[in-house]
Amino acid sequence: MTKNKGQVTIPTDVDVIDDTLSLIEKWGADAIRDCDGTDMPDELKSMDIKRYATYYTTRKDNEWAKQNPEEIQQMYLMSRFYTAVDDVLRIPLMKHFYDKQLQVNTIDDIKRWWEVIDRTTGDVVDPSEWDYDETTKEVVLHKVDIFHAYTVSFLAFIIWDPVHMYNSLTNDWQGEDRQMTYDVRQPKTKEYAINKFKHYLEEHKEIDVIRFTTFFHQFTLVFDEYARETFVDWFGYSASVSPYILERFEKEVGYKFRPEYIINQGYHSSNFVVPTKEFKDFLDFQQREVAELMKVFIDLTHDAKKEAMMFLGDHWIGTEPYGKYFKELGLDSVVGSVGNGMTLRLISEIPGLKYSEGRLLPYFFPDTFYEGGDPMKEAKVNWVTARRALLRKPVDRIGYGGYLKLALKFPDFIDYVEKVTDEFRALYSKVANHQPYVAPFKVYVLNSWGKLRSWGSHMVAHALEYPETRIYEGVLEALSGLPVDVEFISFDDLLNDNEVLNKAGVILNVGDAYTAFSGGNYWANETIVKRVREYIYEGNGFIGIGEPSAYHKEGRYFQLYDVLGVDKELGFTLSYDKYNWEEKEHFILEGLPKDLDLGEKIQHVYAFDDTTVIRKTNKHINLASNTYGKGRAVYMSGLPFNFENTRLLYRSLYYAASKEDEIKRWYADNYNVEVNVYPSTNSYCVVNNTYEAQSTVVYKGDGTSFDITLEESEIRWFEM
Amino acid sequence: MTKNKGQVTIPTDVDVIDDTLSLIEKWGADAIRDCDGTDMPDELKSMDIKRYATYYTTRKDNEWAKQNPEEIQQMYLMSRFYTAVDDVLRIPLMKHFYDKQLQVNTIDDIKRWWEVIDRTTGDVVDPSEWDYDETTKEVVLHKVDIFHAYTVSFLAFIIWDPVHMYNSLTNDWQGEDRQMTYDVRQPKTKEYAINKFKHYLEEHKEIDVIRFTTFFHQFTLVFDEYARETFVDWFGYSASVSPYILERFEKEVGYKFRPEYIINQGYHSSNFVVPTKEFKDFLDFQQREVAELMKVFIDLTHDAKKEAMMFLGDHWIGTEPYGKYFKELGLDSVVGSVGNGMTLRLISEIPGLKYSEGRLLPYFFPDTFYEGGDPMKEAKVNWVTARRALLRKPVDRIGYGGYLKLALKFPDFIDYVEKVTDEFRALYSKVANHQPYVAPFKVYVLNSWGKLRSWGSHMVAHALEYPETRIYEGVLEALSGLPVDVEFISFDDLLNDNEVLNKAGVILNVGDAYTAFSGGNYWANETIVKRVREYIYEGNGFIGIGEPSAYHKEGRYFQLYDVLGVDKELGFTLSYDKYNWEEKEHFILEGLPKDLDLGEKIQHVYAFDDTTVIRKTNKHINLASNTYGKGRAVYMSGLPFNFENTRLLYRSLYYAASKEDEIKRWYADNYNVEVNVYPSTNSYCVVNNTYEAQSTVVYKGDGTSFDITLEESEIRWFEM
């Protein structure tokens, strides 16, 4: 068998030239790259292979940063909360931040750009009532309400790029300068950075692909006084600010900027907070300005006959691949880290690209590739998890990052990656550019973000699981590999776009009460409640997970209590006797084990009399269904990711869509096995998602079936 | 040994005369009583014993009720929620109520006294837009907002007294009339009832004590279409209304009454709902009017040379023993059911009485006293539980209720009660009227009700445990037997009374977020936050259990986060890294087992950096302490009742009060054993609260100690 080649990128470094060459062969790589802390060897610069150069627009030039301290990147920070216990209150700004990463900005007018807030009342403290003591780095409030709590929102310069810092500490880089960041949006630095980039392009004829890491603004990543991470928000905009930018923002929107628009009670307007009007204005402004400047760099890249690739991470803030401006920029590619199926789709669905690339895990860093470590395990889980999503919408390339020399110490791993790269190319050739078969209804994921946060809900740090969100992250992860057509819609879409629900489908609303994902105060809006009720009543479906539609109002917590047939006991309706606790047999449980992990986070949900209770734990409903007019709803207390729950979601979708008669088309009885179909090529595959053999009945499109046994993680292809 | 006698009341009936006589001897009873469904035998009417007659002011006279249908008692009900899916919405009023208990009131002006509410917006529907269809018992809305939900609040007559109904169904009484209720507050019935009572007094010279069961208004108790309980609120005022009463209320307060003041979103203004201003006005109005009319009945009783005793239950609504008016009424006694220590204190602490009486459990009803039943078990738990509270503040008498003939079938039980009555008298002689030793600080229980709901928090149906409240009910239950001076204070006290926190002490705030017990929107009030912070900061203590001070505002959920050193993760601060999870040794755990049941209801509480984490489950803090100025706080996720937790609370109180050096005074190392001290009599007792022998070290007041072993549930007395 001739070796397949191509669609694979590997890292290289000056100390592994021969190994790079042999791995290019073994893995069929057609591109090599440098990384943070590695260099492209001169010996490979003339080789017949695509070369990516990691390009840092905002760092690796401390000289410039030092010469232009006022154009160093800035971040909004909030002090801790301090309660006044005396007539004067001193609030230390840097006590809990890492002073090697951050430095208070006193260059810009602090009275204009800082904000002291009485958090007991929410009132802003008049700037005349406080001062900043530079020697102690404290804000001093001269006039306080005693026993009120206060915070200071302030600007700080990012004097050590947090990713460089993370890489440096993780790899124990010694004797290297701490890379400062500079703000390419500001006038002097903009001109300088563009010119610098032009020179770079001229001087690096051998490079084929400029891999921007990334563009201009780092996601929010802050370290504490012990250099530990203290705040991380992969979607956070707090580090995308400066007075220069904010003045432009003010001019555009026509109202005064307040630090609180970003800080938002210390939540830093995270993904989980229902976005305010001002924050949405700010996001839009940032996207437009970032897009404009991205375009300059992309055009220069093209002028130099190179491709422009963006890394979806690090300084990606403001680029917003699912936003309004991104797809028009002419960017050739996006590469991102593939933590799971959901983050694969986050990359592969980005519109307007020539191709996309997924960087598989593990990254070749010493935190995984240490003596006694087990990188194989992570690689296997990563591949099988990502493969579900690849079969729905593949990235066009895969790759690896880090230090090749670390990986070379694990020959099993090197062999496994060979299998992965071969399987990827085989799979890609069958799947790419073919619309796969999908269920006969649409799946709408409804939250406060809609399209902008496609495949990005409930995420804090990239692809990391948090115990608080595991019951929700399973939903997108399950969907990432299911044969369904997913569309992300927002509450604003419901308010402004009469066409948004114009297809038959099932709406999903997933999350904790009052978060952006369940919707919070959007559910106090009668138009939203009415539109959703009407849509379901007319024969569509609704699946609520966690605390769907939660907003405590007029005697109800779940505002769609009537659609869902359940509500949560907050303590106010204990006087009502609740009799409906008997678990019933149900279509959605067919073929699933008795014990399902639906999480323990959401408790005290009870069912109304006519609701079908499917699963409960003590007096907590875990699973229930309800009929609403011609439509149906399913309630789940949570959906951690596993294959049982993935199947449960799939069956629930068909049930909610009233299409249960059609589910056994391209369907495997065994929930560890999935079937993907590509009608335009008359082919389909049956995939074992586990690390052991699986037997199942497989149903074809005409309803006929056959038995099959698959090896560990096998994918088997058939003609129709 | 001569038999002790007295302070015991037993039920009797016409079919158990001889047995009554022998039990009077065996149990040392000095009073006999009839019950609902039993009669006082003529043979005992001249005996030298106190005779109680149960007197029903509001029922057992169906003739009167039928002649005066407009003065039958009424109740505010709310229909279920109905979503409009068409131009017209028909809301059935009685579909889910028991039509033998309740009957829609169409005598009074429905447009004035009913209220149709759009629960999607909260707006009241104009009365011109709906009608009532008598034939179908439906309210018909002619003009609706489609897909909005509506409810109807309406008045119904109580055509079967719910307690009579309950007793009748429980005992399977056949062929008896369903007793209707009439409203003694209304003019005709008032006159009639007073005269009837006068006649009764004249005709029952043999009776010594009129045991009112109770006065005028039943607590809210509603049955559904299957005659099952559908709503119960032992504190509920929904059945204390009539247009006659409400018009008087309007006149007094000077604003228009709205049904919603009672109905409150369907919550029926329960104990758990932070009371509105209007509801507080209504409570005050009702108390005053009820007190006035109680006084008439009490005075008549006294004129007839009898004692007036009130049963704390059934129609007790409006009497409010801890309210402003009760203690001035000259009532001789209150008798109530003792479900546990907390309900014992609920009776024994009532001010203004000559004596109080506790009806011990089990009640002699066939639901416990059936063949194969185990009434002994309930009796033992009941006695040992009640005894803890008796040792702090005893009732003056105990008694039993129900059918004596049922109890007689259980001779072990009869023997056990002999032991109980003897022990009660012995204990009482040492304890009554002697101020016991208390800890050197005050315990303030802070909630929305304060004194009015002394010993009555977190209760739904009388002394029944609900899974949702078990983590809170343990607090008062523990306190009911601890040597501490407990005072119930309200948030209104904090706002209006500068003296309320004038003693050194520990504040307890206990309950679910937004309920009346934790305080809800009171915590948005800066004065309250400030007063509590200041009090703790100056050297006092705070113990928060569950979701203390919870009100989501300005970046915090627990508004006393700074005092407590913990807050709850709602999903908005996931971006903040939380490092403080290591359990520390702590004073409050001394002598307690490793595993404590602090409930599983409250999750996702995390600690700030300087807080001492004491117990956690995964990433949920169960127990923590914090220093705040000169004061201290303890956080607990819950406190279900058991002896470990009782001790935990006791130790936490000393810790929070910074008095840990003083705890080993009158203290037993073994948490199953407690010590009660009566300085004025130079005596103390050591009590084993369990059903097995216990050994312990006992510390005396001077710090010296001795070893002791106690038999099962033994109480041993010592001279100092």
mmCIF file with all atom_site columns, C-alpha atoms in Angstrom, chain A residues 154-290:
data_model
loop_
_atom_site.group_PDB
_atom_site.id
_atom_site.type_symbol
_atom_site.label_atom_id
_atom_site.label_alt_id
_atom_site.label_comp_id
_atom_site.label_asym_id
_atom_site.label_entity_id
_atom_site.label_seq_id
_atom_site.pdbx_PDB_ins_code
_atom_site.Cartn_x
_atom_site.Cartn_y
_atom_site.Cartn_z
_atom_site.occupancy
_atom_site.B_iso_or_equiv
_atom_site.pdbx_formal_charge
_atom_site.auth_seq_id
_atom_site.auth_comp_id
_atom_site.auth_asym_id
_atom_site.auth_atom_id
_atom_site.pdbx_PDB_model_num
ATOM 1   C CA . PHE A 1 154 ? -8.266  50.309 36.996 1.00 0.00 ? 154 PHE A CA 1
ATOM 2   C CA . LEU A 1 155 ? -6.040  49.953 33.980 1.00 0.00 ? 155 LEU A CA 1
ATOM 3   C CA . ALA A 1 156 ? -2.787  48.039 34.075 1.00 0.00 ? 156 ALA A CA 1
ATOM 4   C CA . PHE A 1 157 ? -0.053  47.535 31.502 1.00 0.00 ? 157 PHE A CA 1
ATOM 5   C CA . ILE A 1 158 ? 0.628   43.946 30.497 1.00 0.00 ? 158 ILE A CA 1
ATOM 6   C CA . ILE A 1 159 ? 4.373   43.920 30.997 1.00 0.00 ? 159 ILE A CA 1
ATOM 7   C CA . TRP A 1 160 ? 4.707   40.186 30.517 1.00 0.00 ? 160 TRP A CA 1
ATOM 8   C CA . ASP A 1 161 ? 2.656   38.513 27.827 1.00 0.00 ? 161 ASP A CA 1
ATOM 9   C CA . PRO A 1 162 ? 0.634   35.908 29.725 1.00 0.00 ? 162 PRO A CA 1
ATOM 10  C CA . VAL A 1 163 ? 1.107   33.157 27.133 1.00 0.00 ? 163 VAL A CA 1
ATOM 11  C CA . HIS A 1 164 ? 4.834   33.752 27.033 1.00 0.00 ? 164 HIS A CA 1
ATOM 12  C CA . MET A 1 165 ? 4.774   33.717 30.794 1.00 0.00 ? 165 MET A CA 1
ATOM 13  C CA . TYR A 1 166 ? 2.812   30.451 30.866 1.00 0.00 ? 166 TYR A CA 1
ATOM 14  C CA . ASN A 1 167 ? 5.128   28.832 28.308 1.00 0.00 ? 167 ASN A CA 1
ATOM 15  C CA . SER A 1 168 ? 8.183   30.152 30.073 1.00 0.00 ? 168 SER A CA 1
ATOM 16  C CA . LEU A 1 169 ? 7.122   28.874 33.485 1.00 0.00 ? 169 LEU A CA 1
ATOM 17  C CA . THR A 1 170 ? 5.844   25.537 32.149 1.00 0.00 ? 170 THR A CA 1
ATOM 18  C CA . ASN A 1 171 ? 9.091   24.893 30.285 1.00 0.00 ? 171 ASN A CA 1
ATOM 19  C CA . ASP A 1 172 ? 11.296  26.517 32.866 1.00 0.00 ? 172 ASP A CA 1
ATOM 20  C CA . TRP A 1 173 ? 12.953  28.814 30.329 1.00 0.00 ? 173 TRP A CA 1
ATOM 21  C CA . GLN A 1 174 ? 15.887  30.422 32.055 1.00 0.00 ? 174 GLN A CA 1
ATOM 22  C CA . GLY A 1 175 ? 17.667  33.671 31.391 1.00 0.00 ? 175 GLY A CA 1
ATOM 23  C CA . GLU A 1 176 ? 15.220  34.894 28.787 1.00 0.00 ? 176 GLU A CA 1
ATOM 24  C CA . ASP A 1 177 ? 13.647  38.333 28.759 1.00 0.00 ? 177 ASP A CA 1
ATOM 25  C CA . ARG A 1 178 ? 10.042  38.546 29.821 1.00 0.00 ? 178 ARG A CA 1
ATOM 26  C CA . GLN A 1 179 ? 8.279   39.495 26.620 1.00 0.00 ? 179 GLN A CA 1
ATOM 27  C CA . MET A 1 180 ? 6.268   42.661 26.941 1.00 0.00 ? 180 MET A CA 1
ATOM 28  C CA . THR A 1 181 ? 3.214   43.270 24.813 1.00 0.00 ? 181 THR A CA 1
ATOM 29  C CA . TYR A 1 182 ? 2.399   46.311 22.748 1.00 0.00 ? 182 TYR A CA 1
ATOM 30  C CA . ASP A 1 183 ? -0.855  47.490 21.341 1.00 0.00 ? 183 ASP A CA 1
ATOM 31  C CA . VAL A 1 184 ? -0.917  47.309 17.545 1.00 0.00 ? 184 VAL A CA 1
ATOM 32  C CA . ARG A 1 185 ? -4.172  49.261 17.541 1.00 0.00 ? 185 ARG A CA 1
ATOM 33  C CA . GLN A 1 186 ? -2.417  52.414 18.754 1.00 0.00 ? 186 GLN A CA 1
ATOM 34  C CA . PRO A 1 187 ? -1.008  54.821 16.198 1.00 0.00 ? 187 PRO A CA 1
ATOM 35  C CA . LYS A 1 188 ? 2.750   54.617 16.672 1.00 0.00 ? 188 LYS A CA 1
ATOM 36  C CA . THR A 1 189 ? 2.811   50.892 17.253 1.00 0.00 ? 189 THR A CA 1
ATOM 37  C CA . LYS A 1 190 ? 0.459   50.268 14.376 1.00 0.00 ? 190 LYS A CA 1
ATOM 38  C CA . GLU A 1 191 ? 2.762   51.979 11.936 1.00 0.00 ? 191 GLU A CA 1
ATOM 39  C CA . TYR A 1 192 ? 5.785   50.302 13.460 1.00 0.00 ? 192 TYR A CA 1
ATOM 40  C CA . ALA A 1 193 ? 4.213   46.846 13.463 1.00 0.00 ? 193 ALA A CA 1
ATOM 41  C CA . ILE A 1 194 ? 3.081   47.101 9.881  1.00 0.00 ? 194 ILE A CA 1
ATOM 42  C CA . ASN A 1 195 ? 6.506   48.170 8.726  1.00 0.00 ? 195 ASN A CA 1
ATOM 43  C CA . LYS A 1 196 ? 8.110   45.503 10.792 1.00 0.00 ? 196 LYS A CA 1
ATOM 44  C CA . PHE A 1 197 ? 5.861   42.928 9.246  1.00 0.00 ? 197 PHE A CA 1
ATOM 45  C CA . LYS A 1 198 ? 6.713   44.171 5.750  1.00 0.00 ? 198 LYS A CA 1
ATOM 46  C CA . HIS A 1 199 ? 10.409  43.722 6.531  1.00 0.00 ? 199 HIS A CA 1
ATOM 47  C CA . TYR A 1 200 ? 9.733   40.304 7.961  1.00 0.00 ? 200 TYR A CA 1
ATOM 48  C CA . LEU A 1 201 ? 7.941   39.229 4.815  1.00 0.00 ? 201 LEU A CA 1
ATOM 49  C CA . GLU A 1 202 ? 10.786  40.454 2.673  1.00 0.00 ? 202 GLU A CA 1
ATOM 50  C CA . GLU A 1 203 ? 13.346  38.670 4.800  1.00 0.00 ? 203 GLU A CA 1
ATOM 51  C CA . HIS A 1 204 ? 11.540  35.355 4.976  1.00 0.00 ? 204 HIS A CA 1
ATOM 52  C CA . LYS A 1 205 ? 11.069  34.277 1.401  1.00 0.00 ? 205 LYS A CA 1
ATOM 53  C CA . GLU A 1 206 ? 11.239  30.623 2.489  1.00 0.00 ? 206 GLU A CA 1
ATOM 54  C CA . ILE A 1 207 ? 8.081   30.891 4.542  1.00 0.00 ? 207 ILE A CA 1
ATOM 55  C CA . ASP A 1 208 ? 4.823   29.816 2.893  1.00 0.00 ? 208 ASP A CA 1
ATOM 56  C CA . VAL A 1 209 ? 2.360   30.442 5.655  1.00 0.00 ? 209 VAL A CA 1
ATOM 57  C CA . ILE A 1 210 ? 2.290   33.241 8.194  1.00 0.00 ? 210 ILE A CA 1
ATOM 58  C CA . ARG A 1 211 ? 0.701   31.751 11.268 1.00 0.00 ? 211 ARG A CA 1
ATOM 59  C CA . PHE A 1 212 ? -0.470  34.754 13.243 1.00 0.00 ? 212 PHE A CA 1
ATOM 60  C CA . THR A 1 213 ? -0.411  34.004 16.974 1.00 0.00 ? 213 THR A CA 1
ATOM 61  C CA . THR A 1 214 ? -2.691  35.691 16.875 1.00 0.00 ? 214 THR A CA 1
ATOM 62  C CA . PHE A 1 215 ? -3.602  39.197 16.040 1.00 0.00 ? 215 PHE A CA 1
ATOM 63  C CA . PHE A 1 216 ? -3.875  41.921 18.620 1.00 0.00 ? 216 PHE A CA 1
ATOM 64  C CA . HIS A 1 217 ? -5.553  41.140 21.920 1.00 0.00 ? 217 HIS A CA 1
ATOM 65  C CA . GLN A 1 218 ? -4.952  38.355 24.386 1.00 0.00 ? 218 GLN A CA 1
ATOM 66  C CA . PHE A 1 219 ? -7.931  36.638 26.013 1.00 0.00 ? 219 PHE A CA 1
ATOM 67  C CA . THR A 1 220 ? -8.134  37.500 29.697 1.00 0.00 ? 220 THR A CA 1
ATOM 68  C CA . LEU A 1 221 ? -5.454  35.630 31.595 1.00 0.00 ? 221 LEU A CA 1
ATOM 69  C CA . VAL A 1 222 ? -4.203  37.007 34.892 1.00 0.00 ? 222 VAL A CA 1
ATOM 70  C CA . PHE A 1 223 ? -1.774  35.691 37.474 1.00 0.00 ? 223 PHE A CA 1
ATOM 71  C CA . ASP A 1 224 ? -1.689  36.271 41.193 1.00 0.00 ? 224 ASP A CA 1
ATOM 72  C CA . GLU A 1 225 ? 1.051   37.296 43.565 1.00 0.00 ? 225 GLU A CA 1
ATOM 73  C CA . TYR A 1 226 ? 2.357   33.714 43.583 1.00 0.00 ? 226 TYR A CA 1
ATOM 74  C CA . ALA A 1 227 ? 2.409   33.624 39.748 1.00 0.00 ? 227 ALA A CA 1
ATOM 75  C CA . ARG A 1 228 ? -0.541  31.250 39.800 1.00 0.00 ? 228 ARG A CA 1
ATOM 76  C CA . GLU A 1 229 ? -3.385  31.740 37.361 1.00 0.00 ? 229 GLU A CA 1
ATOM 77  C CA . THR A 1 230 ? -6.012  33.804 39.159 1.00 0.00 ? 230 THR A CA 1
ATOM 78  C CA . PHE A 1 231 ? -8.417  34.601 36.336 1.00 0.00 ? 231 PHE A CA 1
ATOM 79  C CA . VAL A 1 232 ? -8.916  33.010 32.953 1.00 0.00 ? 232 VAL A CA 1
ATOM 80  C CA . ASP A 1 233 ? -11.596 33.665 30.366 1.00 0.00 ? 233 ASP A CA 1
ATOM 81  C CA . TRP A 1 234 ? -10.877 32.334 26.911 1.00 0.00 ? 234 TRP A CA 1
ATOM 82  C CA . PHE A 1 235 ? -13.516 34.684 25.515 1.00 0.00 ? 235 PHE A CA 1
ATOM 83  C CA . GLY A 1 236 ? -12.603 37.636 27.716 1.00 0.00 ? 236 GLY A CA 1
ATOM 84  C CA . TYR A 1 237 ? -12.199 41.155 26.337 1.00 0.00 ? 237 TYR A CA 1
ATOM 85  C CA . SER A 1 238 ? -10.669 42.767 29.428 1.00 0.00 ? 238 SER A CA 1
ATOM 86  C CA . ALA A 1 239 ? -7.206  42.855 27.854 1.00 0.00 ? 239 ALA A CA 1
ATOM 87  C CA . SER A 1 240 ? -8.359  44.519 24.648 1.00 0.00 ? 240 SER A CA 1
ATOM 88  C CA . VAL A 1 241 ? -8.603  48.029 26.012 1.00 0.00 ? 241 VAL A CA 1
ATOM 89  C CA . SER A 1 242 ? -6.709  51.278 26.184 1.00 0.00 ? 242 SER A CA 1
ATOM 90  C CA . PRO A 1 243 ? -7.822  54.889 26.547 1.00 0.00 ? 243 PRO A CA 1
ATOM 91  C CA . TYR A 1 244 ? -6.983  55.346 22.870 1.00 0.00 ? 244 TYR A CA 1
ATOM 92  C CA . ILE A 1 245 ? -9.353  52.555 21.873 1.00 0.00 ? 245 ILE A CA 1
ATOM 93  C CA . LEU A 1 246 ? -12.011 53.540 24.376 1.00 0.00 ? 246 LEU A CA 1
ATOM 94  C CA . GLU A 1 247 ? -12.099 57.123 23.182 1.00 0.00 ? 247 GLU A CA 1
ATOM 95  C CA . ARG A 1 248 ? -12.722 55.872 19.670 1.00 0.00 ? 248 ARG A CA 1
ATOM 96  C CA . PHE A 1 249 ? -15.470 53.665 21.066 1.00 0.00 ? 249 PHE A CA 1
ATOM 97  C CA . GLU A 1 250 ? -17.088 56.612 22.819 1.00 0.00 ? 250 GLU A CA 1
ATOM 98  C CA . LYS A 1 251 ? -17.002 58.627 19.636 1.00 0.00 ? 251 LYS A CA 1
ATOM 99  C CA . GLU A 1 252 ? -18.636 55.857 17.691 1.00 0.00 ? 252 GLU A CA 1
ATOM 100 C CA . VAL A 1 253 ? -21.458 54.971 20.095 1.00 0.00 ? 253 VAL A CA 1
ATOM 101 C CA . GLY A 1 254 ? -22.087 58.502 21.264 1.00 0.00 ? 254 GLY A CA 1
ATOM 102 C CA . TYR A 1 255 ? -22.158 57.801 24.972 1.00 0.00 ? 255 TYR A CA 1
ATOM 103 C CA . LYS A 1 256 ? -19.559 57.905 27.706 1.00 0.00 ? 256 LYS A CA 1
ATOM 104 C CA . PHE A 1 257 ? -17.578 54.787 28.372 1.00 0.00 ? 257 PHE A CA 1
ATOM 105 C CA . ARG A 1 258 ? -17.611 53.357 31.868 1.00 0.00 ? 258 ARG A CA 1
ATOM 106 C CA . PRO A 1 259 ? -15.083 50.766 33.117 1.00 0.00 ? 259 PRO A CA 1
ATOM 107 C CA . GLU A 1 260 ? -18.068 48.869 34.503 1.00 0.00 ? 260 GLU A CA 1
ATOM 108 C CA . TYR A 1 261 ? -19.087 47.989 30.919 1.00 0.00 ? 261 TYR A CA 1
ATOM 109 C CA . ILE A 1 262 ? -16.095 45.696 30.882 1.00 0.00 ? 262 ILE A CA 1
ATOM 110 C CA . ILE A 1 263 ? -15.627 44.896 34.578 1.00 0.00 ? 263 ILE A CA 1
ATOM 111 C CA . ASN A 1 264 ? -19.305 44.142 35.187 1.00 0.00 ? 264 ASN A CA 1
ATOM 112 C CA . GLN A 1 265 ? -19.265 43.512 38.943 1.00 0.00 ? 265 GLN A CA 1
ATOM 113 C CA . GLY A 1 266 ? -15.938 41.736 38.662 1.00 0.00 ? 266 GLY A CA 1
ATOM 114 C CA . TYR A 1 267 ? -17.380 39.151 36.265 1.00 0.00 ? 267 TYR A CA 1
ATOM 115 C CA . HIS A 1 268 ? -15.421 40.787 33.457 1.00 0.00 ? 268 HIS A CA 1
ATOM 116 C CA . SER A 1 269 ? -18.494 40.376 31.216 1.00 0.00 ? 269 SER A CA 1
ATOM 117 C CA . SER A 1 270 ? -17.707 36.723 30.809 1.00 0.00 ? 270 SER A CA 1
ATOM 118 C CA . ASN A 1 271 ? -19.388 34.351 28.447 1.00 0.00 ? 271 ASN A CA 1
ATOM 119 C CA . PHE A 1 272 ? -21.696 33.374 31.322 1.00 0.00 ? 272 PHE A CA 1
ATOM 120 C CA . VAL A 1 273 ? -23.031 36.871 31.936 1.00 0.00 ? 273 VAL A CA 1
ATOM 121 C CA . VAL A 1 274 ? -26.028 37.993 29.896 1.00 0.00 ? 274 VAL A CA 1
ATOM 122 C CA . PRO A 1 275 ? -24.389 40.687 27.774 1.00 0.00 ? 275 PRO A CA 1
ATOM 123 C CA . THR A 1 276 ? -25.477 44.250 28.387 1.00 0.00 ? 276 THR A CA 1
ATOM 124 C CA . LYS A 1 277 ? -26.318 46.572 25.522 1.00 0.00 ? 277 LYS A CA 1
ATOM 125 C CA . GLU A 1 278 ? -23.072 48.469 26.122 1.00 0.00 ? 278 GLU A CA 1
ATOM 126 C CA . PHE A 1 279 ? -21.004 45.316 26.083 1.00 0.00 ? 279 PHE A CA 1
ATOM 127 C CA . LYS A 1 280 ? -22.617 44.224 22.834 1.00 0.00 ? 280 LYS A CA 1
ATOM 128 C CA . ASP A 1 281 ? -21.837 47.669 21.395 1.00 0.00 ? 281 ASP A CA 1
ATOM 129 C CA . PHE A 1 282 ? -18.260 47.258 22.546 1.00 0.00 ? 282 PHE A CA 1
ATOM 130 C CA . LEU A 1 283 ? -17.929 43.795 21.003 1.00 0.00 ? 283 LEU A CA 1
ATOM 131 C CA . ASP A 1 284 ? -19.200 45.089 17.717 1.00 0.00 ? 284 ASP A CA 1
ATOM 132 C CA . PHE A 1 285 ? -16.863 48.076 17.769 1.00 0.00 ? 285 PHE A CA 1
ATOM 133 C CA . GLN A 1 286 ? -13.871 45.919 18.619 1.00 0.00 ? 286 GLN A CA 1
ATOM 134 C CA . GLN A 1 287 ? -14.684 43.405 15.914 1.00 0.00 ? 287 GLN A CA 1
ATOM 135 C CA . ARG A 1 288 ? -14.913 46.083 13.285 1.00 0.00 ? 288 ARG A CA 1
ATOM 136 C CA . GLU A 1 289 ? -11.655 47.746 14.250 1.00 0.00 ? 289 GLU A CA 1
ATOM 137 C CA . VAL A 1 290 ? -9.818  44.464 14.670 1.00 0.00 ? 290 VAL A CA 1
#
